[in-house]
Amino acid sequence: MRPVEARVAVLVSGTGTNLQALLDDPAVGPSVDLVVSDRPGAFALQRAEDRGVPTRVLEPEPGGSRAAYDLKLLEILRAEAIGFVLNAGFMRILGPEVLRPYPLRWLNIHPSLLPAFPGMHAERQALDWGVRVTGVTVHFVDEEVDHGPIVLQEPVLVLPGDDVDSLHRRVQEVEHRLYPRAARLLVEGRLKVEGRHVHILEGET
Ligand code: GRF
């Protein structure tokens, strides 16, 4: 049986194409033991159910605090003995209540080359700024938005005539390759972090 530390949860809010890429990866897919969404209608939930992966919906309560939400999320993760967490299009900001119990065990994927264009609508921001190159970043989650140490990055060229949709499609092709690879490295214990620097152990870059 897989060690408890290798149990993975994926947090989603939307369509879940990155979740799908993680589920389809032969090394990562079998480790995904839980999918949590903050939105009941998220298509990502369907993708998980189609694979027989247990799902939970944790909606924010009207007027509820962020900390209260995070503590409930922590309860869910602990009840399932989750060892690693992957944000895949999860649209909430998380705080110390849930992050501190998972130091360097929590990744996010962001559709730009951080630290450029953090936050929402990264592709729109890139187009508005007029950059020639944007890309994808997988990074550890810390208590600041789109900020933790960078695990993997890959550039995507901005082409003449690109709009948000065309750029997003090419960004997502890269995401679907990069995130399973980063997740594998995490779960296999092959990431060594020194300050902001992430070293990849044993060959693979
Ligand atoms: C991705 O572009 C990811 O970088 C961002 O949210 C999007 C989620 O897409 N954080 P999907 O739901 O995985 O298709």
PDB file of C-alpha atoms and ligand atoms in Angstrom:
ATOM      1  CA  MET A   1       0.000   0.000   0.000  1.00  0.00           C
ATOM      2  CA  ARG A   2       1.154   3.535  -0.718  1.00  0.00           C
ATOM      3  CA  PRO A   3       2.534   5.354   2.299  1.00  0.00           C
ATOM      4  CA  VAL A   4       0.098   7.814   3.843  1.00  0.00           C
ATOM      5  CA  GLU A   5       2.505  10.657   3.040  1.00  0.00           C
ATOM      6  CA  ALA A   6       1.939  10.019  -0.664  1.00  0.00           C
ATOM      7  CA  ARG A   7      -1.806  10.714  -0.524  1.00  0.00           C
ATOM      8  CA  VAL A   8      -2.580  13.737  -2.678  1.00  0.00           C
ATOM      9  CA  ALA A   9      -5.524  16.151  -2.697  1.00  0.00           C
ATOM     10  CA  VAL A  10      -6.251  18.442  -5.656  1.00  0.00           C
ATOM     11  CA  LEU A  11      -8.148  21.696  -5.028  1.00  0.00           C
ATOM     12  CA  VAL A  12     -10.265  23.031  -7.883  1.00  0.00           C
ATOM     13  CA  SER A  13     -12.842  25.682  -8.700  1.00  0.00           C
ATOM     14  CA  GLY A  14     -13.459  25.341 -12.429  1.00  0.00           C
ATOM     15  CA  THR A  15     -13.198  23.179 -15.499  1.00  0.00           C
ATOM     16  CA  GLY A  16     -10.318  21.099 -14.195  1.00  0.00           C
ATOM     17  CA  THR A  17      -8.207  20.478 -17.281  1.00  0.00           C
ATOM     18  CA  ASN A  18      -5.137  20.496 -15.042  1.00  0.00           C
ATOM     19  CA  LEU A  19      -6.821  18.026 -12.706  1.00  0.00           C
ATOM     20  CA  GLN A  20      -7.412  15.841 -15.758  1.00  0.00           C
ATOM     21  CA  ALA A  21      -3.734  16.020 -16.717  1.00  0.00           C
ATOM     22  CA  LEU A  22      -2.783  15.007 -13.166  1.00  0.00           C
ATOM     23  CA  LEU A  23      -5.286  12.123 -13.166  1.00  0.00           C
ATOM     24  CA  ASP A  24      -4.030  10.948 -16.572  1.00  0.00           C
ATOM     25  CA  ASP A  25      -0.404  10.846 -15.457  1.00  0.00           C
ATOM     26  CA  PRO A  26       0.512   7.243 -14.644  1.00  0.00           C
ATOM     27  CA  ALA A  27       2.783   8.274 -11.772  1.00  0.00           C
ATOM     28  CA  VAL A  28       0.525  10.944 -10.215  1.00  0.00           C
ATOM     29  CA  GLY A  29      -3.021   9.845 -11.069  1.00  0.00           C
ATOM     30  CA  PRO A  30      -3.121   6.837  -8.738  1.00  0.00           C
ATOM     31  CA  SER A  31      -1.961   9.072  -5.840  1.00  0.00           C
ATOM     32  CA  VAL A  32      -4.886  11.487  -6.152  1.00  0.00           C
ATOM     33  CA  ASP A  33      -7.145  10.420  -3.306  1.00  0.00           C
ATOM     34  CA  LEU A  34      -9.335  13.479  -2.947  1.00  0.00           C
ATOM     35  CA  VAL A  35     -10.622  16.427  -4.975  1.00  0.00           C
ATOM     36  CA  VAL A  36     -12.009  19.442  -3.128  1.00  0.00           C
ATOM     37  CA  SER A  37     -13.939  22.242  -4.825  1.00  0.00           C
ATOM     38  CA  ASP A  38     -15.198  25.511  -3.384  1.00  0.00           C
ATOM     39  CA  ARG A  39     -17.876  25.553  -6.117  1.00  0.00           C
ATOM     40  CA  PRO A  40     -20.577  22.913  -6.309  1.00  0.00           C
ATOM     41  CA  GLY A  41     -20.983  23.186 -10.097  1.00  0.00           C
ATOM     42  CA  ALA A  42     -17.300  22.898 -10.997  1.00  0.00           C
ATOM     43  CA  PHE A  43     -16.833  20.543 -13.957  1.00  0.00           C
ATOM     44  CA  ALA A  44     -13.651  19.337 -12.299  1.00  0.00           C
ATOM     45  CA  LEU A  45     -15.846  17.421  -9.827  1.00  0.00           C
ATOM     46  CA  GLN A  46     -17.293  15.438 -12.716  1.00  0.00           C
ATOM     47  CA  ARG A  47     -13.813  14.577 -13.933  1.00  0.00           C
ATOM     48  CA  ALA A  48     -12.931  13.236 -10.481  1.00  0.00           C
ATOM     49  CA  GLU A  49     -16.163  11.253 -10.192  1.00  0.00           C
ATOM     50  CA  ASP A  50     -15.576   9.712 -13.626  1.00  0.00           C
ATOM     51  CA  ARG A  51     -12.315   8.338 -12.242  1.00  0.00           C
ATOM     52  CA  GLY A  52     -13.846   7.200  -8.976  1.00  0.00           C
ATOM     53  CA  VAL A  53     -11.866   9.758  -6.978  1.00  0.00           C
ATOM     54  CA  PRO A  54     -13.732  10.929  -3.842  1.00  0.00           C
ATOM     55  CA  THR A  55     -14.855  14.566  -3.953  1.00  0.00           C
ATOM     56  CA  ARG A  56     -15.837  17.140  -1.388  1.00  0.00           C
ATOM     57  CA  VAL A  57     -17.472  20.527  -1.918  1.00  0.00           C
ATOM     58  CA  LEU A  58     -16.524  23.168   0.625  1.00  0.00           C
ATOM     59  CA  GLU A  59     -18.405  26.361  -0.139  1.00  0.00           C
ATOM     60  CA  PRO A  60     -17.549  29.539   1.735  1.00  0.00           C
ATOM     61  CA  GLU A  61     -20.311  30.527   4.138  1.00  0.00           C
ATOM     62  CA  PRO A  62     -21.815  33.990   3.589  1.00  0.00           C
ATOM     63  CA  GLY A  63     -20.061  36.324   6.014  1.00  0.00           C
ATOM     64  CA  GLY A  64     -17.745  33.527   7.197  1.00  0.00           C
ATOM     65  CA  SER A  65     -14.083  34.315   7.776  1.00  0.00           C
ATOM     66  CA  ARG A  66     -11.213  33.077   5.654  1.00  0.00           C
ATOM     67  CA  ALA A  67      -9.675  31.434   8.706  1.00  0.00           C
ATOM     68  CA  ALA A  68     -12.882  29.509   9.445  1.00  0.00           C
ATOM     69  CA  TYR A  69     -12.936  28.221   5.870  1.00  0.00           C
ATOM     70  CA  ASP A  70      -9.299  27.205   6.051  1.00  0.00           C
ATOM     71  CA  LEU A  71      -9.809  25.289   9.296  1.00  0.00           C
ATOM     72  CA  LYS A  72     -12.649  23.317   7.727  1.00  0.00           C
ATOM     73  CA  LEU A  73     -10.453  22.565   4.742  1.00  0.00           C
ATOM     74  CA  LEU A  74      -7.699  21.388   7.083  1.00  0.00           C
ATOM     75  CA  GLU A  75     -10.174  19.087   8.813  1.00  0.00           C
ATOM     76  CA  ILE A  76     -11.104  17.524   5.467  1.00  0.00           C
ATOM     77  CA  LEU A  77      -7.469  17.049   4.466  1.00  0.00           C
ATOM     78  CA  ARG A  78      -6.599  15.500   7.822  1.00  0.00           C
ATOM     79  CA  ALA A  79      -9.605  13.187   7.792  1.00  0.00           C
ATOM     80  CA  GLU A  80      -8.304  11.786   4.490  1.00  0.00           C
ATOM     81  CA  ALA A  81      -4.689  11.610   5.715  1.00  0.00           C
ATOM     82  CA  ILE A  82      -3.584  13.839   2.863  1.00  0.00           C
ATOM     83  CA  GLY A  83       0.163  14.374   2.585  1.00  0.00           C
ATOM     84  CA  PHE A  84       0.409  16.715  -0.423  1.00  0.00           C
ATOM     85  CA  VAL A  85      -1.934  19.318  -1.900  1.00  0.00           C
ATOM     86  CA  LEU A  86      -2.063  20.620  -5.475  1.00  0.00           C
ATOM     87  CA  ASN A  87      -4.047  23.734  -6.347  1.00  0.00           C
ATOM     88  CA  ALA A  88      -5.375  23.352  -9.886  1.00  0.00           C
ATOM     89  CA  GLY A  89      -7.385  26.444 -10.705  1.00  0.00           C
ATOM     90  CA  PHE A  90      -8.500  26.888  -7.075  1.00  0.00           C
ATOM     91  CA  MET A  91      -9.715  30.455  -6.804  1.00  0.00           C
ATOM     92  CA  ARG A  92      -9.395  31.113  -3.063  1.00  0.00           C
ATOM     93  CA  ILE A  93      -6.523  32.656  -1.161  1.00  0.00           C
ATOM     94  CA  LEU A  94      -5.376  30.386   1.652  1.00  0.00           C
ATOM     95  CA  GLY A  95      -3.870  31.408   4.961  1.00  0.00           C
ATOM     96  CA  PRO A  96      -1.650  30.058   7.730  1.00  0.00           C
ATOM     97  CA  GLU A  97      -4.341  27.938   9.401  1.00  0.00           C
ATOM     98  CA  VAL A  98      -4.276  25.422   6.576  1.00  0.00           C
ATOM     99  CA  LEU A  99      -0.881  26.086   4.976  1.00  0.00           C
ATOM    100  CA  ARG A 100       1.366  25.825   8.038  1.00  0.00           C
ATOM    101  CA  PRO A 101       0.594  22.145   8.657  1.00  0.00           C
ATOM    102  CA  TYR A 102       1.793  21.472   5.055  1.00  0.00           C
ATOM    103  CA  PRO A 103       5.190  23.193   4.780  1.00  0.00           C
ATOM    104  CA  LEU A 104       6.650  22.670   1.277  1.00  0.00           C
ATOM    105  CA  ARG A 105       3.939  20.141   0.555  1.00  0.00           C
ATOM    106  CA  TRP A 106       1.581  22.363  -1.405  1.00  0.00           C
ATOM    107  CA  LEU A 107       1.900  23.452  -5.052  1.00  0.00           C
ATOM    108  CA  ASN A 108       0.086  25.898  -7.322  1.00  0.00           C
ATOM    109  CA  ILE A 109       0.154  26.404 -11.077  1.00  0.00           C
ATOM    110  CA  HIS A 110      -0.032  29.904 -12.495  1.00  0.00           C
ATOM    111  CA  PRO A 111      -0.392  30.974 -16.150  1.00  0.00           C
ATOM    112  CA  SER A 112       2.534  33.413 -16.337  1.00  0.00           C
ATOM    113  CA  LEU A 113       6.253  33.526 -15.670  1.00  0.00           C
ATOM    114  CA  LEU A 114       6.133  34.682 -12.064  1.00  0.00           C
ATOM    115  CA  PRO A 115       6.900  37.131 -10.598  1.00  0.00           C
ATOM    116  CA  ALA A 116       5.323  38.761 -13.671  1.00  0.00           C
ATOM    117  CA  PHE A 117       1.541  38.996 -13.691  1.00  0.00           C
ATOM    118  CA  PRO A 118       0.446  37.423 -10.400  1.00  0.00           C
ATOM    119  CA  GLY A 119      -3.229  37.307  -9.455  1.00  0.00           C
ATOM    120  CA  MET A 120      -6.247  37.036 -11.703  1.00  0.00           C
ATOM    121  CA  HIS A 121      -6.335  37.162 -15.523  1.00  0.00           C
ATOM    122  CA  ALA A 122      -2.606  36.605 -16.033  1.00  0.00           C
ATOM    123  CA  GLU A 123      -2.954  36.090 -19.790  1.00  0.00           C
ATOM    124  CA  ARG A 124      -4.972  39.323 -20.111  1.00  0.00           C
ATOM    125  CA  GLN A 125      -2.296  41.132 -18.091  1.00  0.00           C
ATOM    126  CA  ALA A 126       0.456  39.751 -20.352  1.00  0.00           C
ATOM    127  CA  LEU A 127      -1.348  40.844 -23.524  1.00  0.00           C
ATOM    128  CA  ASP A 128      -2.086  44.304 -22.103  1.00  0.00           C
ATOM    129  CA  TRP A 129       1.565  44.762 -21.124  1.00  0.00           C
ATOM    130  CA  GLY A 130       2.751  43.833 -24.603  1.00  0.00           C
ATOM    131  CA  VAL A 131       5.233  41.155 -23.539  1.00  0.00           C
ATOM    132  CA  ARG A 132       6.621  38.878 -26.273  1.00  0.00           C
ATOM    133  CA  VAL A 133       7.025  35.944 -23.924  1.00  0.00           C
ATOM    134  CA  THR A 134       4.846  34.721 -21.077  1.00  0.00           C
ATOM    135  CA  GLY A 135       4.538  31.184 -19.750  1.00  0.00           C
ATOM    136  CA  VAL A 136       3.688  28.870 -16.911  1.00  0.00           C
ATOM    137  CA  THR A 137       4.994  28.608 -13.349  1.00  0.00           C
ATOM    138  CA  VAL A 138       4.579  25.802 -10.844  1.00  0.00           C
ATOM    139  CA  HIS A 139       5.521  27.000  -7.378  1.00  0.00           C
ATOM    140  CA  PHE A 140       5.195  26.135  -3.726  1.00  0.00           C
ATOM    141  CA  VAL A 141       2.279  27.846  -2.034  1.00  0.00           C
ATOM    142  CA  ASP A 142       3.104  30.200   0.780  1.00  0.00           C
ATOM    143  CA  GLU A 143       1.058  32.830   2.572  1.00  0.00           C
ATOM    144  CA  GLU A 144       1.410  35.407  -0.203  1.00  0.00           C
ATOM    145  CA  VAL A 145      -0.433  35.223  -3.508  1.00  0.00           C
ATOM    146  CA  ASP A 146       1.483  33.459  -6.343  1.00  0.00           C
ATOM    147  CA  HIS A 147       4.697  33.918  -4.417  1.00  0.00           C
ATOM    148  CA  GLY A 148       6.381  30.744  -3.073  1.00  0.00           C
ATOM    149  CA  PRO A 149       9.620  29.146  -4.352  1.00  0.00           C
ATOM    150  CA  ILE A 150       9.492  28.219  -8.040  1.00  0.00           C
ATOM    151  CA  VAL A 151       9.628  24.524  -8.960  1.00  0.00           C
ATOM    152  CA  LEU A 152       9.298  24.613 -12.772  1.00  0.00           C
ATOM    153  CA  GLN A 153       8.766  27.299 -15.392  1.00  0.00           C
ATOM    154  CA  GLU A 154       8.331  27.171 -19.132  1.00  0.00           C
ATOM    155  CA  PRO A 155       7.990  30.056 -21.581  1.00  0.00           C
ATOM    156  CA  VAL A 156       5.166  30.505 -24.098  1.00  0.00           C
ATOM    157  CA  LEU A 157       5.593  32.965 -26.963  1.00  0.00           C
ATOM    158  CA  VAL A 158       2.981  35.663 -27.451  1.00  0.00           C
ATOM    159  CA  LEU A 159       2.189  35.661 -31.176  1.00  0.00           C
ATOM    160  CA  PRO A 160       0.996  38.584 -33.280  1.00  0.00           C
ATOM    161  CA  GLY A 161      -2.797  38.587 -33.278  1.00  0.00           C
ATOM    162  CA  ASP A 162      -3.084  36.568 -30.044  1.00  0.00           C
ATOM    163  CA  ASP A 163      -6.154  37.139 -27.916  1.00  0.00           C
ATOM    164  CA  VAL A 164      -6.825  35.772 -24.436  1.00  0.00           C
ATOM    165  CA  ASP A 165      -8.362  32.583 -25.820  1.00  0.00           C
ATOM    166  CA  SER A 166      -5.588  31.713 -28.266  1.00  0.00           C
ATOM    167  CA  LEU A 167      -2.873  32.496 -25.726  1.00  0.00           C
ATOM    168  CA  HIS A 168      -4.715  30.569 -23.010  1.00  0.00           C
ATOM    169  CA  ARG A 169      -4.885  27.473 -25.256  1.00  0.00           C
ATOM    170  CA  ARG A 170      -1.111  27.435 -25.754  1.00  0.00           C
ATOM    171  CA  VAL A 171      -0.484  28.183 -22.074  1.00  0.00           C
ATOM    172  CA  GLN A 172      -2.707  25.264 -21.098  1.00  0.00           C
ATOM    173  CA  GLU A 173      -0.823  22.839 -23.386  1.00  0.00           C
ATOM    174  CA  VAL A 174       2.281  23.667 -21.385  1.00  0.00           C
ATOM    175  CA  GLU A 175       0.439  23.507 -18.063  1.00  0.00           C
ATOM    176  CA  HIS A 176      -0.808  20.008 -18.759  1.00  0.00           C
ATOM    177  CA  ARG A 177       2.761  18.824 -19.290  1.00  0.00           C
ATOM    178  CA  LEU A 178       4.435  20.819 -16.520  1.00  0.00           C
ATOM    179  CA  TYR A 179       2.080  20.191 -13.607  1.00  0.00           C
ATOM    180  CA  PRO A 180       2.182  16.367 -13.629  1.00  0.00           C
ATOM    181  CA  ARG A 181       5.980  16.553 -13.844  1.00  0.00           C
ATOM    182  CA  ALA A 182       6.213  18.929 -10.872  1.00  0.00           C
ATOM    183  CA  ALA A 183       3.724  16.824  -8.904  1.00  0.00           C
ATOM    184  CA  ARG A 184       5.813  13.706  -9.549  1.00  0.00           C
ATOM    185  CA  LEU A 185       8.942  15.438  -8.288  1.00  0.00           C
ATOM    186  CA  LEU A 186       7.116  16.578  -5.151  1.00  0.00           C
ATOM    187  CA  VAL A 187       5.567  13.244  -4.282  1.00  0.00           C
ATOM    188  CA  GLU A 188       8.820  11.392  -4.971  1.00  0.00           C
ATOM    189  CA  GLY A 189      10.617  13.699  -2.526  1.00  0.00           C
ATOM    190  CA  ARG A 190      12.928  15.024  -5.234  1.00  0.00           C
ATOM    191  CA  LEU A 191      12.584  18.735  -4.473  1.00  0.00           C
ATOM    192  CA  LYS A 192      15.040  20.317  -2.058  1.00  0.00           C
ATOM    193  CA  VAL A 193      14.282  23.899  -1.085  1.00  0.00           C
ATOM    194  CA  GLU A 194      16.839  26.421   0.121  1.00  0.00           C
ATOM    195  CA  GLY A 195      15.243  29.807   0.631  1.00  0.00           C
ATOM    196  CA  ARG A 196      13.700  30.723  -2.695  1.00  0.00           C
ATOM    197  CA  HIS A 197      15.751  28.136  -4.589  1.00  0.00           C
ATOM    198  CA  VAL A 198      14.335  24.751  -5.454  1.00  0.00           C
ATOM    199  CA  HIS A 199      16.858  22.057  -6.379  1.00  0.00           C
ATOM    200  CA  ILE A 200      15.704  19.042  -8.329  1.00  0.00           C
ATOM    201  CA  LEU A 201      17.455  15.903  -7.115  1.00  0.00           C
ATOM    202  CA  GLU A 202      18.751  13.049  -9.275  1.00  0.00           C
ATOM    203  CA  GLY A 203      19.103  14.211 -12.791  1.00  0.00           C
ATOM    204  CA  GLU A 204      15.771  15.468 -14.018  1.00  0.00           C
ATOM    205  CA  THR A 205      15.569  19.202 -14.658  1.00  0.00           C
TER     206      THR A 205
HETATM  207  C1  GRF B   1      -5.056  27.391 -15.109  1.00  0.00           C
HETATM  208  O1  GRF B   1      -4.733  28.214 -16.198  1.00  0.00           O
HETATM  209  C2  GRF B   1      -4.147  27.636 -13.946  1.00  0.00           C
HETATM  210  O2  GRF B   1      -2.888  28.091 -14.307  1.00  0.00           O
HETATM  211  C3  GRF B   1      -4.874  28.721 -13.197  1.00  0.00           C
HETATM  212  O3  GRF B   1      -6.248  28.409 -13.335  1.00  0.00           O
HETATM  213  C4  GRF B   1      -6.438  27.708 -14.557  1.00  0.00           C
HETATM  214  C5  GRF B   1      -7.222  26.487 -14.246  1.00  0.00           C
HETATM  215  O4  GRF B   1      -7.616  25.804 -15.405  1.00  0.00           O
HETATM  216  N1  GRF B   1      -4.434  28.741 -11.819  1.00  0.00           N
HETATM  217  P1  GRF B   1      -8.275  24.356 -15.324  1.00  0.00           P
HETATM  218  O5  GRF B   1      -9.506  24.455 -14.437  1.00  0.00           O
HETATM  219  O6  GRF B   1      -7.256  23.417 -14.780  1.00  0.00           O
HETATM  220  O7  GRF B   1      -8.639  24.045 -16.735  1.00  0.00           O
END
